[in-house]
């Protein structure tokens, strides 16, 4: 009987500890003041790749015209260059906030351009067929 009670107590102690360890796991979502810029995994680099991927998906789906994509990729490239220049001597709070604002604006522009019903030359906005 003691062995059964001890094994049940051990299993319940382990089961109680597992959710506490799992909840402490970092998934890359950092809501702190630096938002991960100085932690090595680089918020900006990952964000640039995600935004670039969204632009590519917009081109493939037909939601973005080539001119829209060209302009958006140019803005994204300029912001990535600015980030590299800021990183040379370390990012301060103002620079991090400036980069966040710029990336947020590009993200909003991608969302707007993908849903503006501008399907490019020769496309009907109702069903996407050429006319």
Rosetta silent file (secondary structure, phi, psi, omega in degrees, C-alpha in Angstrom):
SEQUENCE: XXXXXXXXXXXXXXXXXXXXXXXXXXXXXXXXXXXXXXXXXXXXXXXXXXXXXXXXXXXXXXXXXXXXXXXXXXXXXXXXXXXXXXXXXXXXXXXXXXXXXXXXXXXXXXXXXXXXXXXXXXXXXXXXXXX
SCORE:     score description
SCORE:     0.000 S_00000001
   1 L     0.000  -38.781  179.233    0.000    0.000    0.000 S_00000001
   2 H   -64.185  -38.709 -179.796    2.887    2.356    0.815 S_00000001
   3 H   -63.078  -40.596 -179.722    4.453    1.708   -2.593 S_00000001
   4 H   -66.321  -45.187  179.653    1.214    2.603   -4.373 S_00000001
   5 H   -64.586  -40.922  178.489    0.758    5.798   -2.363 S_00000001
   6 H   -65.209  -41.198  179.372    4.377    6.811   -2.915 S_00000001
   7 H   -67.776  -38.132  177.041    4.154    6.184   -6.665 S_00000001
   8 H   -65.267  -42.029  178.816    0.888    8.150   -6.906 S_00000001
   9 H   -63.866  -40.391  179.619    2.454   11.034   -4.956 S_00000001
  10 H   -66.134  -43.717  179.452    5.537   11.004   -7.212 S_00000001
  11 H   -64.772  -41.345 -179.721    3.456   10.993  -10.397 S_00000001
  12 H   -68.303  -33.768  177.325    1.231   13.810   -9.155 S_00000001
  13 H   -67.082  -40.177  178.406    4.285   15.887   -8.171 S_00000001
  14 H   -67.972  -42.251 -179.874    5.767   15.424  -11.639 S_00000001
  15 H   -64.016  -32.771  178.533    2.438   16.192  -13.303 S_00000001
  16 H   -74.515  -29.600 -177.262    2.155   19.402  -11.295 S_00000001
  17 H   -80.943  -28.667 -175.748    5.687   20.505  -12.230 S_00000001
  18 H   -63.165  -47.261  178.774    5.387   19.936  -16.002 S_00000001
  19 H   -63.166  -32.495  178.822    2.849   22.742  -16.738 S_00000001
  20 H   -65.865  -39.404  178.552    4.928   25.198  -14.707 S_00000001
  21 H   -71.114  -41.688 -178.947    8.015   24.410  -16.795 S_00000001
  22 H   -66.189  -33.697 -179.056    6.087   24.482  -20.067 S_00000001
  23 H   -73.853  -18.362  179.149    4.523   27.846  -19.271 S_00000001
  24 L   -85.921    1.237 -177.439    7.975   29.365  -18.743 S_00000001
  25 L   -71.556  139.915 -179.915    8.988   28.513  -22.307 S_00000001
  26 L   -96.478  120.999 -179.789    9.912   31.439  -24.552 S_00000001
  27 L  -101.715   12.008  179.155    8.274   31.353  -27.955 S_00000001
  28 L    90.308   -1.118  177.360    9.923   34.525  -29.229 S_00000001
  29 L   -90.638  105.669 -178.093    7.031   36.789  -28.292 S_00000001
  30 L  -114.796  116.863 -178.609    8.631   39.501  -26.262 S_00000001
  31 L  -103.501   12.534 -179.674    6.381   42.265  -25.086 S_00000001
  32 L   -76.760 -177.731 -175.011    9.045   43.954  -22.997 S_00000001
  33 L   -65.136  -29.256 -177.814   10.561   47.356  -23.692 S_00000001
  34 L   -94.946   -9.813  175.941   13.276   46.088  -26.051 S_00000001
  35 L    50.306   26.504  172.185   10.988   43.645  -27.929 S_00000001
  36 L    89.775    5.891 -176.990   13.913   41.330  -28.559 S_00000001
  37 L   -64.206  -38.421 -172.743   16.185   43.589  -30.583 S_00000001
  38 L  -101.521   18.100 -174.663   19.258   43.007  -28.423 S_00000001
  39 L  -100.067    0.968  177.304   18.743   39.340  -27.626 S_00000001
  40 L    99.756  -34.846 -179.826   20.485   37.774  -30.589 S_00000001
  41 L   -84.615  -10.347  168.615   17.458   36.379  -32.390 S_00000001
  42 L    63.142   96.532  178.835   16.791   39.798  -33.829 S_00000001
  43 H   -59.706  -43.811 -175.246   13.235   40.996  -33.998 S_00000001
  44 H   -66.689  -44.498 -178.839   13.931   43.073  -37.068 S_00000001
  45 H   -62.056  -43.970  176.966   15.616   40.394  -39.193 S_00000001
  46 H   -64.969  -38.326 -177.957   12.823   37.926  -38.590 S_00000001
  47 H   -68.860  -38.501  177.316   10.279   40.626  -39.213 S_00000001
  48 H   -61.271  -43.854 -179.936   11.889   41.627  -42.503 S_00000001
  49 H   -64.414  -40.541  179.258   11.748   38.023  -43.679 S_00000001
  50 H   -66.160  -41.860  179.093    8.087   37.672  -42.669 S_00000001
  51 H   -66.871  -39.920  177.346    7.105   40.909  -44.418 S_00000001
  52 H   -62.061  -40.393  177.811    9.040   39.913  -47.533 S_00000001
  53 H   -64.704  -39.335  177.728    7.236   36.568  -47.519 S_00000001
  54 H   -63.685  -37.648  177.788    3.871   38.333  -47.223 S_00000001
  55 H   -65.536  -44.280  178.800    4.715   40.463  -50.252 S_00000001
  56 H   -60.979  -42.082  177.984    5.710   37.363  -52.239 S_00000001
  57 H   -64.847  -34.527  177.543    2.467   35.618  -51.278 S_00000001
  58 H   -65.300  -36.957  177.126    0.553   38.717  -52.354 S_00000001
  59 H   -66.688  -48.168 -178.295    2.168   38.595  -55.787 S_00000001
  60 H   -62.440  -37.358 -177.834    1.426   34.869  -56.185 S_00000001
  61 H   -80.073  -14.811 -178.763   -2.194   35.237  -55.091 S_00000001
  62 L    91.030    2.233  179.672   -2.763   38.229  -57.362 S_00000001
  63 L   -74.667  -23.172  178.552   -3.568   40.573  -54.466 S_00000001
  64 L  -117.578  136.358  172.147   -0.538   42.746  -55.235 S_00000001
  65 L   -79.974  167.101  179.567    0.419   44.159  -58.581 S_00000001
  66 H   -63.492  -38.565  179.388    4.071   44.164  -59.601 S_00000001
  67 H   -65.392  -42.252  177.768    4.305   47.924  -59.067 S_00000001
  68 H   -62.172  -45.495 -179.299    2.816   47.673  -55.569 S_00000001
  69 H   -64.470  -41.127  179.457    5.175   44.832  -54.678 S_00000001
  70 H   -60.670  -44.941  179.740    8.165   46.698  -56.109 S_00000001
  71 H   -65.476  -44.533 -179.268    7.343   49.785  -54.026 S_00000001
  72 H   -64.982  -40.845  178.251    6.711   47.757  -50.849 S_00000001
  73 H   -66.361  -34.563  175.983    9.941   45.773  -51.257 S_00000001
  74 H   -64.106  -44.309  177.749   11.827   49.043  -51.734 S_00000001
  75 H   -64.522  -38.750  178.807   10.428   50.457  -48.505 S_00000001
  76 H   -66.160  -41.709  178.439   11.222   47.212  -46.718 S_00000001
  77 H   -63.766  -42.806  178.800   14.783   47.231  -48.068 S_00000001
  78 H   -63.450  -39.370  179.283   15.272   50.865  -46.981 S_00000001
  79 H   -69.019  -37.122  176.979   13.993   50.080  -43.488 S_00000001
  80 H   -65.201  -37.637  176.439   16.290   47.047  -43.235 S_00000001
  81 H   -65.225  -41.279  178.082   19.239   49.279  -44.195 S_00000001
  82 H   -62.358  -40.839  177.541   18.203   51.798  -41.562 S_00000001
  83 H   -60.824  -42.367  178.899   18.055   48.998  -38.997 S_00000001
  84 H   -63.350  -38.807  178.467   21.588   47.922  -39.920 S_00000001
  85 H   -67.102  -40.671  177.021   22.793   51.507  -39.518 S_00000001
  86 H   -63.649  -36.833 -175.206   21.079   51.782  -36.112 S_00000001
  87 H   -72.153  -16.748 -176.508   22.604   48.486  -34.987 S_00000001
  88 L   -55.034  -43.171 -179.188   26.177   49.625  -35.626 S_00000001
  89 L  -114.423   20.172  178.708   26.439   51.323  -32.249 S_00000001
  90 L    91.121  146.084 -178.350   23.568   49.513  -30.503 S_00000001
  91 L   -89.464  130.282  171.572   19.895   50.270  -30.501 S_00000001
  92 L   -98.083  179.164 -174.552   18.505   52.780  -28.057 S_00000001
  93 H   -61.804  -43.908 -178.023   14.842   53.079  -27.129 S_00000001
  94 H   -62.792  -41.231 -179.977   14.004   55.729  -29.713 S_00000001
  95 H   -65.339  -40.732  177.219   15.597   53.687  -32.524 S_00000001
  96 H   -62.269  -44.551  179.753   13.687   50.547  -31.514 S_00000001
  97 H   -65.780  -37.788  177.643   10.419   52.475  -31.449 S_00000001
  98 H   -62.659  -44.894  178.030   11.226   54.085  -34.806 S_00000001
  99 H   -63.961  -41.390  177.701   11.877   50.668  -36.372 S_00000001
 100 H   -60.163  -44.519  178.619    8.672   49.275  -34.864 S_00000001
 101 H   -61.313  -43.366 -178.690    6.672   52.171  -36.311 S_00000001
 102 H   -66.281  -44.801  178.210    8.239   51.726  -39.734 S_00000001
 103 H   -66.285  -37.980  177.241    7.709   47.947  -39.815 S_00000001
 104 H   -63.676  -39.677  179.232    4.137   48.357  -38.555 S_00000001
 105 H   -65.837  -41.539  177.935    3.442   50.898  -41.316 S_00000001
 106 H   -64.401  -41.177  178.280    4.841   48.578  -43.989 S_00000001
 107 H   -61.139  -42.964  178.299    2.737   45.725  -42.604 S_00000001
 108 H   -65.641  -37.519  178.014   -0.388   47.901  -42.750 S_00000001
 109 H   -65.160  -40.424  177.676    0.455   48.942  -46.316 S_00000001
 110 H   -61.218  -46.503  179.909    0.807   45.304  -47.362 S_00000001
 111 H   -60.361  -44.368 -179.244   -2.555   44.510  -45.802 S_00000001
 112 H   -64.351  -48.362 -176.456   -4.188   47.502  -47.494 S_00000001
 113 H   -65.637  -33.506  179.533   -2.689   46.838  -50.928 S_00000001
 114 H   -70.467  -23.994 -175.194   -3.599   43.136  -50.844 S_00000001
 115 L  -115.273   19.399 -176.797   -7.251   43.947  -50.134 S_00000001
 116 L   -91.254    7.489  179.434   -7.788   47.076  -52.226 S_00000001
 117 L    58.777   29.918  175.060   -9.374   45.182  -55.157 S_00000001
 118 L  -103.010   90.056 -171.192   -6.664   46.443  -57.463 S_00000001
 119 L   -91.139   11.872  178.326   -6.010   43.221  -59.353 S_00000001
 120 L    93.145  173.358 -175.982   -3.749   44.643  -61.987 S_00000001
 121 L   -66.458  133.151  173.098   -4.296   45.538  -65.626 S_00000001
 122 L    81.689   16.672  179.682   -6.955   43.613  -67.478 S_00000001
 123 E  -116.964  142.402  177.657   -8.635   41.943  -64.506 S_00000001
 124 L   -88.377  131.671 -175.115  -12.237   42.200  -63.457 S_00000001
 125 L   -70.288  -18.194 -175.874  -12.599   42.933  -59.749 S_00000001
 126 L   -77.696  -43.496 -175.594  -15.669   40.702  -59.355 S_00000001
 127 L  -131.818    1.693  176.119  -14.275   37.311  -60.319 S_00000001
 128 L    80.534   -0.889 -179.447  -10.637   37.836  -61.264 S_00000001
 129 L   -81.449  153.568  175.621  -11.124   36.801  -64.921 S_00000001
 130 E   -74.934  147.225  177.536   -9.606   38.756  -67.748 S_00000001
 131 L  -119.860    0.000    0.000  -11.988   40.779  -69.864 S_00000001
